[in-house]
PDB file of C-alpha atoms in Angstrom:
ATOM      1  CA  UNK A   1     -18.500   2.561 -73.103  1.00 59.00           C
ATOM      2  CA  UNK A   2     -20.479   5.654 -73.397  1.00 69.00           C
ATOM      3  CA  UNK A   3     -18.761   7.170 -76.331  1.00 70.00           C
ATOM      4  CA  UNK A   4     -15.804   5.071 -78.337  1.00 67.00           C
ATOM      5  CA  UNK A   5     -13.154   6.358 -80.359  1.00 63.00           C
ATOM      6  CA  UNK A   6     -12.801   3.993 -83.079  1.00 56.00           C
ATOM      7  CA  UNK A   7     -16.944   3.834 -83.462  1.00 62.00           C
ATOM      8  CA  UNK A   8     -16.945   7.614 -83.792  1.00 74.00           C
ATOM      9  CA  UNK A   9     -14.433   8.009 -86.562  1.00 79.00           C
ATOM     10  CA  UNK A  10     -15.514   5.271 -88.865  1.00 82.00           C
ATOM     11  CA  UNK A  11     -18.962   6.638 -88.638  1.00 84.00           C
ATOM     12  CA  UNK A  12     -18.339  10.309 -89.172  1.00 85.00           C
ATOM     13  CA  UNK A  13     -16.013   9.178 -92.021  1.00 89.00           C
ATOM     14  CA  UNK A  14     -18.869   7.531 -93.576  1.00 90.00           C
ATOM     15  CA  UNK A  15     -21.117  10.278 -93.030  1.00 90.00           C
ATOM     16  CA  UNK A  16     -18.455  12.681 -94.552  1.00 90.00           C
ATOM     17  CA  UNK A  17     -18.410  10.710 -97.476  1.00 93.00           C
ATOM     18  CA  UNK A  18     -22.002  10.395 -98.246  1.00 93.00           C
ATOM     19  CA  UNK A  19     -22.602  14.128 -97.608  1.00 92.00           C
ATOM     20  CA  UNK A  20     -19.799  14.632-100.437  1.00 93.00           C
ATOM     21  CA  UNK A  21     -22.090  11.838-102.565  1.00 93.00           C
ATOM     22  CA  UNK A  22     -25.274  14.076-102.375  1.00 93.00           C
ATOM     23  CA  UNK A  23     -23.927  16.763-103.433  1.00 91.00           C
ATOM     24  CA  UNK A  24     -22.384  14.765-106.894  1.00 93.00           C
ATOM     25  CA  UNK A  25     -21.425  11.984-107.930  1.00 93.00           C
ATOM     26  CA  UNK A  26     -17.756  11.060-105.947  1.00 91.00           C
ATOM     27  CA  UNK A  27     -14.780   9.953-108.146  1.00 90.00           C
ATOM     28  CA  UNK A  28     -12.346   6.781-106.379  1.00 87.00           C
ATOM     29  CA  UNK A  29      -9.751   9.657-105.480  1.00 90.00           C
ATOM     30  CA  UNK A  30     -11.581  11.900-103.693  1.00 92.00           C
ATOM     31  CA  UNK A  31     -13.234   9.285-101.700  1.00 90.00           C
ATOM     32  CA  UNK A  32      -9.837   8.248-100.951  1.00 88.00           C
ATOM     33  CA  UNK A  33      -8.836  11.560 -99.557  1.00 90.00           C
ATOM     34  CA  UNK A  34     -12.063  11.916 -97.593  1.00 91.00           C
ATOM     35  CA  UNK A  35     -11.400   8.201 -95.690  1.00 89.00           C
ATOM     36  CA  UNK A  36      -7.358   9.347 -95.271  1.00 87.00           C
ATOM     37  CA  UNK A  37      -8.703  13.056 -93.983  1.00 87.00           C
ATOM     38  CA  UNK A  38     -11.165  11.750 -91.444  1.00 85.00           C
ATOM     39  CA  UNK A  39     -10.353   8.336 -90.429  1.00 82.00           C
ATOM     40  CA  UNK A  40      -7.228   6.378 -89.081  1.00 76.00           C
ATOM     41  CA  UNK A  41      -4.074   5.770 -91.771  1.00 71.00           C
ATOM     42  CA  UNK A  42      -5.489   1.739 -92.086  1.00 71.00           C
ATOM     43  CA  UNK A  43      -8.796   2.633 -92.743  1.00 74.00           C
ATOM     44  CA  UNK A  44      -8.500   3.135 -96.069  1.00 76.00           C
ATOM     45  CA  UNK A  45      -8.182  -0.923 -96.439  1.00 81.00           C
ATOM     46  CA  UNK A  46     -11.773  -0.947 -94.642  1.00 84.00           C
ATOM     47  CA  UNK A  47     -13.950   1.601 -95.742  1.00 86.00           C
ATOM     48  CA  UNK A  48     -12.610   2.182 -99.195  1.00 86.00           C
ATOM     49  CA  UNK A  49     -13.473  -1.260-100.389  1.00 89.00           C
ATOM     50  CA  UNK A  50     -16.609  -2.089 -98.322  1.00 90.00           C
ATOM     51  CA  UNK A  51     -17.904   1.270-100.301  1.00 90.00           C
ATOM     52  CA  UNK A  52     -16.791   1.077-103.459  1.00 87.00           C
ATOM     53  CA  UNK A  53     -17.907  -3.356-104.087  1.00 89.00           C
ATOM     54  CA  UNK A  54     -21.418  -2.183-102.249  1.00 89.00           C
ATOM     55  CA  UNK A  55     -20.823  -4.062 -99.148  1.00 91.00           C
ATOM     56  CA  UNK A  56     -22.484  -1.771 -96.845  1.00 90.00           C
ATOM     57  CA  UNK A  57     -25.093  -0.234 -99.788  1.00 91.00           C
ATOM     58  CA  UNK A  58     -24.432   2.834 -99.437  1.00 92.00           C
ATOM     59  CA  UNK A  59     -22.592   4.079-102.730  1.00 92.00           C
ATOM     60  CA  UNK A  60     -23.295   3.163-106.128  1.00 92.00           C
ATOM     61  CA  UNK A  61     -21.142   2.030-108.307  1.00 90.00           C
ATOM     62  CA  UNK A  62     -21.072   5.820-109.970  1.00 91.00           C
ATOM     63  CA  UNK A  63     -19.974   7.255-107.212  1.00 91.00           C
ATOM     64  CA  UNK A  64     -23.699   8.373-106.207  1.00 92.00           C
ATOM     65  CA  UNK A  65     -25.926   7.710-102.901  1.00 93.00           C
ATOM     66  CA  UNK A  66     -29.254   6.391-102.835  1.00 93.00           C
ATOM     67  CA  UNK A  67     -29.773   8.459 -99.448  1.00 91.00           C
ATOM     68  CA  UNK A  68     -31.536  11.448 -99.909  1.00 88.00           C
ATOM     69  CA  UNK A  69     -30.496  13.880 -96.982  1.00 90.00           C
ATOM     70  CA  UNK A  70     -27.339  14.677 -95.098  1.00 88.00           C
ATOM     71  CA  UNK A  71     -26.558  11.898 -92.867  1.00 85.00           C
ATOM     72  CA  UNK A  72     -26.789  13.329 -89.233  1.00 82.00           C
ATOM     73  CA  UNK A  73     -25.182  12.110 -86.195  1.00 77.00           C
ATOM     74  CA  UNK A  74     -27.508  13.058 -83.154  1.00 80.00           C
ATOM     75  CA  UNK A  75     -26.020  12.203 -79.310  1.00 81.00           C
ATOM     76  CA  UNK A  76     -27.926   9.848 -77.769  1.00 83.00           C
ATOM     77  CA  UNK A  77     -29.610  10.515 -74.132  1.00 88.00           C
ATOM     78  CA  UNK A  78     -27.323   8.765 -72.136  1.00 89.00           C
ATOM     79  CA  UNK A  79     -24.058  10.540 -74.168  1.00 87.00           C
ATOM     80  CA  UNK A  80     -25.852  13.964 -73.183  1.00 90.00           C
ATOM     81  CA  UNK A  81     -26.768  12.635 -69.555  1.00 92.00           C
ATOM     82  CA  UNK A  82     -22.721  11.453 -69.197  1.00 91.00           C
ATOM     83  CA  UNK A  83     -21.758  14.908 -70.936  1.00 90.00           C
ATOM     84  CA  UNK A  84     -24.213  17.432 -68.964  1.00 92.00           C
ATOM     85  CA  UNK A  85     -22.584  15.708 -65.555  1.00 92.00           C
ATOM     86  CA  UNK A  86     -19.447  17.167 -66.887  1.00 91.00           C
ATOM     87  CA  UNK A  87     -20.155  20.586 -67.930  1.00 91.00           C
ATOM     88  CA  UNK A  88     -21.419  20.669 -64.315  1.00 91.00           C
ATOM     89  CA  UNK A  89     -17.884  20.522 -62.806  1.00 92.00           C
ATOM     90  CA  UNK A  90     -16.980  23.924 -61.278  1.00 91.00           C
ATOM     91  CA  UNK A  91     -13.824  23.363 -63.536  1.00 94.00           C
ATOM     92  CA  UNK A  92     -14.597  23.305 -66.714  1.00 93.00           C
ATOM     93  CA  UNK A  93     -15.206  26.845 -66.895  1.00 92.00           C
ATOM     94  CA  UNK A  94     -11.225  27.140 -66.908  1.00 95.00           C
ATOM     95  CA  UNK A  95     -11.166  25.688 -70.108  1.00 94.00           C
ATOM     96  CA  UNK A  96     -14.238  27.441 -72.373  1.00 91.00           C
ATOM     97  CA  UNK A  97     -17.574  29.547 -72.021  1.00 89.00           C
ATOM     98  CA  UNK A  98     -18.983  27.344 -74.616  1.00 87.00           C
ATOM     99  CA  UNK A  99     -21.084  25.104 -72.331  1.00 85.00           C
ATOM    100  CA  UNK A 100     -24.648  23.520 -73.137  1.00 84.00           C
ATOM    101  CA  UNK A 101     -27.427  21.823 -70.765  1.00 80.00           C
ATOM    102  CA  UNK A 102     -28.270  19.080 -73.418  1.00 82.00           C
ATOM    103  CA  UNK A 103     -31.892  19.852 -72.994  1.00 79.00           C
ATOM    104  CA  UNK A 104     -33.597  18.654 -70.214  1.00 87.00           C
ATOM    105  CA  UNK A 105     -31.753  15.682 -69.375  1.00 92.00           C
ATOM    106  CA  UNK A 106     -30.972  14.588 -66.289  1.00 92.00           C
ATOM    107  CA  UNK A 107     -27.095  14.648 -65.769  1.00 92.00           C
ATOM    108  CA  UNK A 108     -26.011  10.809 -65.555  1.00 92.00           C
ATOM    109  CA  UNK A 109     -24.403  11.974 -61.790  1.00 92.00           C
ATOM    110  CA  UNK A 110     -23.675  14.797 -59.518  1.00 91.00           C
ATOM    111  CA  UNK A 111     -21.380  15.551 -56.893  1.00 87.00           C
ATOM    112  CA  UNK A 112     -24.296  13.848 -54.251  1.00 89.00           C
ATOM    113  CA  UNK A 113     -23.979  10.966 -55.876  1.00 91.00           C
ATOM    114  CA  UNK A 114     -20.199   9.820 -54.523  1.00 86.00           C
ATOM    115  CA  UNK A 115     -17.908  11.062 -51.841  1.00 85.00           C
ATOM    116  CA  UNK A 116     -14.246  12.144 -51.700  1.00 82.00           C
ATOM    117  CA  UNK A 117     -12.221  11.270 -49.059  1.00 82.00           C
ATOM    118  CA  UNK A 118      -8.417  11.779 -48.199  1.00 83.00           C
ATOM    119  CA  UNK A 119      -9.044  15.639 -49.731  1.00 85.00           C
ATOM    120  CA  UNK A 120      -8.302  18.812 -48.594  1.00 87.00           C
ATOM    121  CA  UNK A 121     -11.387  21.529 -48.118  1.00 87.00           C
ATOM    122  CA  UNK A 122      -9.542  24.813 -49.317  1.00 90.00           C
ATOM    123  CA  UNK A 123      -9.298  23.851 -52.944  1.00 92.00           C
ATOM    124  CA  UNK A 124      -8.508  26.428 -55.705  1.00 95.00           C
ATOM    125  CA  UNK A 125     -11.246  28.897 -55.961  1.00 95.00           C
ATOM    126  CA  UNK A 126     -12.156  27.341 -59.651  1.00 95.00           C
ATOM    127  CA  UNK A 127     -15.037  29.719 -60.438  1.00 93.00           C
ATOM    128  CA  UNK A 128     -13.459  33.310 -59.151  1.00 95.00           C
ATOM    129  CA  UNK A 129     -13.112  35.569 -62.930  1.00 95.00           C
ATOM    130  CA  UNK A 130      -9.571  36.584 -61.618  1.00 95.00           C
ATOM    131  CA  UNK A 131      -8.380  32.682 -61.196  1.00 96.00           C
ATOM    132  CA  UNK A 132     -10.548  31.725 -64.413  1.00 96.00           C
ATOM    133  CA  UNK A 133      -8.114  34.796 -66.346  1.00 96.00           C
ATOM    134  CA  UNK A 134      -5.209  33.788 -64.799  1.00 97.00           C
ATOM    135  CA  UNK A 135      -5.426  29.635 -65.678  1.00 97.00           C
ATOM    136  CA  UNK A 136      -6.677  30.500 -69.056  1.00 96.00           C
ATOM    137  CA  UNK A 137      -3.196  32.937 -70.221  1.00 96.00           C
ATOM    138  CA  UNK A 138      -1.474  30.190 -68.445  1.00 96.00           C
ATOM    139  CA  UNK A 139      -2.790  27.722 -70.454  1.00 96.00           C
ATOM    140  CA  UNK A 140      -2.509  29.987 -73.625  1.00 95.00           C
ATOM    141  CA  UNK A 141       1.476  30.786 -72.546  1.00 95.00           C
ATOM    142  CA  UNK A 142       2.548  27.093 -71.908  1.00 94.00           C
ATOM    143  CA  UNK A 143       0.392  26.116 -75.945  1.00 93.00           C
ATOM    144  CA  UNK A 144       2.637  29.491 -77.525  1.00 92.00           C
ATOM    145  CA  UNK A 145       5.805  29.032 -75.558  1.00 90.00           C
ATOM    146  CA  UNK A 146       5.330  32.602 -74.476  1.00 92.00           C
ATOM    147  CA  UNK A 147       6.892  33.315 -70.933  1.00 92.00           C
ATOM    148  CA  UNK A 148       5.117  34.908 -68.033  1.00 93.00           C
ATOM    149  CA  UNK A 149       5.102  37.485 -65.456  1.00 92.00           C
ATOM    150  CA  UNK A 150       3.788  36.276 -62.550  1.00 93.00           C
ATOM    151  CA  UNK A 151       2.745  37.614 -58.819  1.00 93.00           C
ATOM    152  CA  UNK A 152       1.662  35.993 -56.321  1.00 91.00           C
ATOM    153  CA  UNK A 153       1.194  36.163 -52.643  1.00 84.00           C
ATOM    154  CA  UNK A 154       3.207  34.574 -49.561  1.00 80.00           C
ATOM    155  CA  UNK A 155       1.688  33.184 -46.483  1.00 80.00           C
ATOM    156  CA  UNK A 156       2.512  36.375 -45.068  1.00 83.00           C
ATOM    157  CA  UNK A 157       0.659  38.203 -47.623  1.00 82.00           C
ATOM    158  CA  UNK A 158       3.443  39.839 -49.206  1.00 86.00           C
ATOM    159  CA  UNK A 159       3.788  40.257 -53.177  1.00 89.00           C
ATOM    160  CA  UNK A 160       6.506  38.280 -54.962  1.00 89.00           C
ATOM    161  CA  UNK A 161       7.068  39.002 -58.893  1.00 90.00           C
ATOM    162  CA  UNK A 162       8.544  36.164 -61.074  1.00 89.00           C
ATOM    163  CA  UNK A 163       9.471  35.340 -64.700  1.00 89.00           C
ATOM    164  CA  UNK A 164       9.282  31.913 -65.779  1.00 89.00           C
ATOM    165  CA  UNK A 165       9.101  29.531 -68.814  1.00 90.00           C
ATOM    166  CA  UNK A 166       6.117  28.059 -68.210  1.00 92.00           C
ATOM    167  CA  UNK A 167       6.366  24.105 -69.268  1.00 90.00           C
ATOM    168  CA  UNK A 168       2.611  22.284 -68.066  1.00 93.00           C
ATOM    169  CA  UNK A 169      -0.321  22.624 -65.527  1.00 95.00           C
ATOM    170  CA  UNK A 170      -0.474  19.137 -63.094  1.00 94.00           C
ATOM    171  CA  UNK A 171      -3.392  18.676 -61.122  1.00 94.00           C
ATOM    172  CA  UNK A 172      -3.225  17.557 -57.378  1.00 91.00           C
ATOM    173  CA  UNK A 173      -6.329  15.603 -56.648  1.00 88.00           C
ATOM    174  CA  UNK A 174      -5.878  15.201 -53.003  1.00 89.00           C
ATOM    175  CA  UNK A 175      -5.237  19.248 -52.283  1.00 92.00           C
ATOM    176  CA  UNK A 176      -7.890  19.990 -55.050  1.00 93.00           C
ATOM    177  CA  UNK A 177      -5.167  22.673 -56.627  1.00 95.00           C
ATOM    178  CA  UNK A 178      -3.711  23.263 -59.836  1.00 96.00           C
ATOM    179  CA  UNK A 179      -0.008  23.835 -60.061  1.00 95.00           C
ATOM    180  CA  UNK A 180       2.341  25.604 -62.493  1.00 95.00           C
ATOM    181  CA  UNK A 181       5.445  24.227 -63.533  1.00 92.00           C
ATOM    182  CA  UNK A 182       7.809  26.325 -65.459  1.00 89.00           C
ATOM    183  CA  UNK A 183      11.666  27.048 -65.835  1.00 85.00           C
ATOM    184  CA  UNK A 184      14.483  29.800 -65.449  1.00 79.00           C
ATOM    185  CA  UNK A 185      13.643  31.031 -62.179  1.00 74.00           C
ATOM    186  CA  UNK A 186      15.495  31.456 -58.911  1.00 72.00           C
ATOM    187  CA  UNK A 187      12.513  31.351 -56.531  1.00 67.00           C
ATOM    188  CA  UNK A 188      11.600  27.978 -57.565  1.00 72.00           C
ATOM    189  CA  UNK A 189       9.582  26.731 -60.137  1.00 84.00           C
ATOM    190  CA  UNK A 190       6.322  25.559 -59.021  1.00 89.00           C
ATOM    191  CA  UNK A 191       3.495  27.741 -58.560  1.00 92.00           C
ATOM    192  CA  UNK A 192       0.294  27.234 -57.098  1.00 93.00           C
ATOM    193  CA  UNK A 193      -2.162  28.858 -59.382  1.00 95.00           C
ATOM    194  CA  UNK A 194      -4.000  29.934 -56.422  1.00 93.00           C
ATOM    195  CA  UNK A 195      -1.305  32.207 -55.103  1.00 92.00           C
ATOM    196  CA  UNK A 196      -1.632  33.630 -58.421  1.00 94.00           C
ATOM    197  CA  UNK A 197      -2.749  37.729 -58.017  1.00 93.00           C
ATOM    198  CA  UNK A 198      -1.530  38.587 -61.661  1.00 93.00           C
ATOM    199  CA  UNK A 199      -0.196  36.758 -64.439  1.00 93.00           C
ATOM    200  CA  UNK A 200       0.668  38.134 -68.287  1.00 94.00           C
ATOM    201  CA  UNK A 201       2.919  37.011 -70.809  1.00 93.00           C
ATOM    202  CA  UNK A 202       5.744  38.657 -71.856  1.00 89.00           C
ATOM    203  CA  UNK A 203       6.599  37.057 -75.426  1.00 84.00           C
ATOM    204  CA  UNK A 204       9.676  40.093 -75.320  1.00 80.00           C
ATOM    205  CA  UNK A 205      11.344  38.116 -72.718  1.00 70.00           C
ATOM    206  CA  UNK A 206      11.425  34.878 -74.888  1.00 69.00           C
ATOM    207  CA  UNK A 207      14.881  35.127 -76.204  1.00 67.00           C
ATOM    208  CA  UNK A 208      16.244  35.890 -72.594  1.00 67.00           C
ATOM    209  CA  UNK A 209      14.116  33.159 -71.286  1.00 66.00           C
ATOM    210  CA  UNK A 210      14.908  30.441 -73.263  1.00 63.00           C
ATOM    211  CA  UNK A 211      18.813  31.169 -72.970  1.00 60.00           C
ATOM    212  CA  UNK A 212      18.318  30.454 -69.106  1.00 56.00           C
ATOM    213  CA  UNK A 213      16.300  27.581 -69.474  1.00 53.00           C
ATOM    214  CA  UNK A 214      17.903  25.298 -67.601  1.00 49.00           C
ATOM    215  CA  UNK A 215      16.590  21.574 -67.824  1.00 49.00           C
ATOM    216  CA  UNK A 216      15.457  19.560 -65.351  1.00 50.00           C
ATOM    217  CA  UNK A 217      17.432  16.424 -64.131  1.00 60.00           C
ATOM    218  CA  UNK A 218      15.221  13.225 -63.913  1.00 70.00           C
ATOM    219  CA  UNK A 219      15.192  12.208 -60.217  1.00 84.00           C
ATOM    220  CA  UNK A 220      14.087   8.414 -59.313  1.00 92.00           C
ATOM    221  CA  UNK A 221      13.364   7.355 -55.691  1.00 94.00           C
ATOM    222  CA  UNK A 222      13.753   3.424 -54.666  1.00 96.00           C
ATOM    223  CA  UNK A 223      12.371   1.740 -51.856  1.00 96.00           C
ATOM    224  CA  UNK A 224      10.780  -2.149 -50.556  1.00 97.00           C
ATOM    225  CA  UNK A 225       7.337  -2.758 -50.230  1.00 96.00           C
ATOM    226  CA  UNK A 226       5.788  -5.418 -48.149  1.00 96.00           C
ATOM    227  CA  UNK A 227       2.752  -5.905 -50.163  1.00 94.00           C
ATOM    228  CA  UNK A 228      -0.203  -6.175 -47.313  1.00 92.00           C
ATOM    229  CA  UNK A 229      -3.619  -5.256 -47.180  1.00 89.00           C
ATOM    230  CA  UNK A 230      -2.872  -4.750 -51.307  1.00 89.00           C
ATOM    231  CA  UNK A 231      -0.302  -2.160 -50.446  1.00 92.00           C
ATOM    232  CA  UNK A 232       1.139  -2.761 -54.546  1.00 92.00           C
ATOM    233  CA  UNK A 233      -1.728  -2.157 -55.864  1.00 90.00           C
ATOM    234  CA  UNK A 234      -2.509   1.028 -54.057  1.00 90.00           C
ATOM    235  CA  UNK A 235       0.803   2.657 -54.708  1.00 91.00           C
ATOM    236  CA  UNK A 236       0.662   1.439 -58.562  1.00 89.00           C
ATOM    237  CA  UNK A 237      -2.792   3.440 -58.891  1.00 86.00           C
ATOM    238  CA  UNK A 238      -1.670   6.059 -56.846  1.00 86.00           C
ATOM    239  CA  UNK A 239       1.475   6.939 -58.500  1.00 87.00           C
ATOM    240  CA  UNK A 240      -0.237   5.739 -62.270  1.00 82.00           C
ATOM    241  CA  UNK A 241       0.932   9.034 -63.833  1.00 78.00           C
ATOM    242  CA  UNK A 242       4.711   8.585 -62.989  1.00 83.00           C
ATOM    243  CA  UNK A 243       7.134   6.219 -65.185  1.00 87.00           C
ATOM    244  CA  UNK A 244       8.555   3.256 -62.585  1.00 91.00           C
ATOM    245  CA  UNK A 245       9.625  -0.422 -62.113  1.00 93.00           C
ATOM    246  CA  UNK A 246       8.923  -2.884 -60.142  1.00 94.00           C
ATOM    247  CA  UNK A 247      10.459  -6.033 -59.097  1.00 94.00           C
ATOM    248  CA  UNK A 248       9.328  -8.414 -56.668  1.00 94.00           C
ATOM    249  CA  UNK A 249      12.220  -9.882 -54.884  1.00 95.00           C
ATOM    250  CA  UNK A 250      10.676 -12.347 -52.092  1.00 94.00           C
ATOM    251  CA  UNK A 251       7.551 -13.484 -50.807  1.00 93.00           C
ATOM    252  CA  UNK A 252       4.724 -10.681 -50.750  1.00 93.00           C
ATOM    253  CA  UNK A 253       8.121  -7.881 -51.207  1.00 96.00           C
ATOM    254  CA  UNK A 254       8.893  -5.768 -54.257  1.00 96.00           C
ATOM    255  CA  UNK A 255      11.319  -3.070 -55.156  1.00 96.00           C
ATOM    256  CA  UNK A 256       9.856  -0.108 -56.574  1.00 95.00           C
ATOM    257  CA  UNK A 257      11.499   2.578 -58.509  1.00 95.00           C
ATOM    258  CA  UNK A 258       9.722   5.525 -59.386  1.00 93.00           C
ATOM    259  CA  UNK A 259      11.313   8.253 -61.515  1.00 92.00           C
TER     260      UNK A 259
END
């Protein structure tokens, strides 16, 4: 693993903890609150004790370090190289304007380096400043609860207007498009950020909004698989992101409900 959860926050707890120790001598409750503050509700059977009986050497018994500068905790070339392939995804952009080139590292890939197949060519226009704007107070609406006005355009080309409740974003890797899935209106309740010509919110419509919200009835669709050329395992990746079951009920066949 490039980068690994657990390995991160035990080691910028400990680094937390020490930079507290420079700066004076640390008392047993506030390097309690520092481990519970930074680390995982458990830790504090780990860290606390390994400290404070000198295990890992790294705080006296007074509460004091025998390190001399802040402990720092520099990427490492290949994190950068994994993290500069990333920031060069025309998407990311929708997200922040906050992006660095890690130096002069090579990105660990690039989009010449694999191939996409099964995928539509007229994805979203990711790095247009009017579909940036419009994804960003989408994303900002759906955080705030905040409902929007929308417009977008048919395949005729005319203008539709639209409130909604907007409830999550869900990303369509085959036709390379963002959609928008919200509530409480009669047109339908997907939108294809693309479409999208304008889009504000309207947090004086909440009240109105949420007394129309109407909620969504779980659908589930069942069917027999005949599990050749490893047909199961395809439609178990392929469908990893909805809840199902799956019963195998005779030689190579399975039920599958997905809901």
């Amino acid at each position: 693993m490039i980068f690994s959860e657990l390995y991160s926050a035990y080691y910028n707890t400990v680094a937390r903890v020490l930079k507290a120790a420079i700066d004076h001598p640390l008392k047993k409750d506030e390097l309690r609150a520092l481990v519970e503050e930074n680390a995982f509700g458990e830790s504090i059977l780990n860290i606390e004790p390994a400290l404070r009986e000198e295990r890992w050497q790294l705080i006296r018994a007074d509460g004091t370090t025998p390190l001399e500068h802040t402990p720092s905790m520099p990427l490492t070339t290949l994190q950068k190289s994994w993290l500069k392939a990333v920031v060069m995804d025309p998407r990311i952009k929708l997200f922040t304007d906050e992006l660095s080139d890690y130096g002069n590292v090579e990105p660990l890939f690039t989009s010449a380096d694999y191939c996409v197949f099964d995928q539509y060519s007229d994805g979203d226009p990711y790095t247009e400043e009017g579909y940036i704007r419009n994804f960003r107070i989408i994303l900002k609406a759906i955080k705030e609860k905040i409902p929007l006005s929308i417009e977008t355009r048919d395949r005729r080309g005319n203008l539709l207007h639209r409130n909604m409740m907007p409830g999550y974003l869900e990303y369509s890797e085959k036709d390379d498009k963002f959609r928008l899935i919200g509530t409480g209106n009669r047109f339908g309740n997907t939108v294809n950020v693309g479409r999208i010509v304008r889009c504000e919110m309207c947090p004086e419509n909440a009240d109105r909004m949420k007394n129309h919200q109407r909620t969504a009835k779980s659908r589930s669709l069942e069917f027999e698989l005949l599990d050749t050329r490893n047909a199961l395992d395809r439609v178990l990746l392929h469908f990893a992101h909805f809840q199902k079951e799956v019963e195998k009920i005779g030689e190579r066949m399975y039920r599958v409900v997905l809901y």
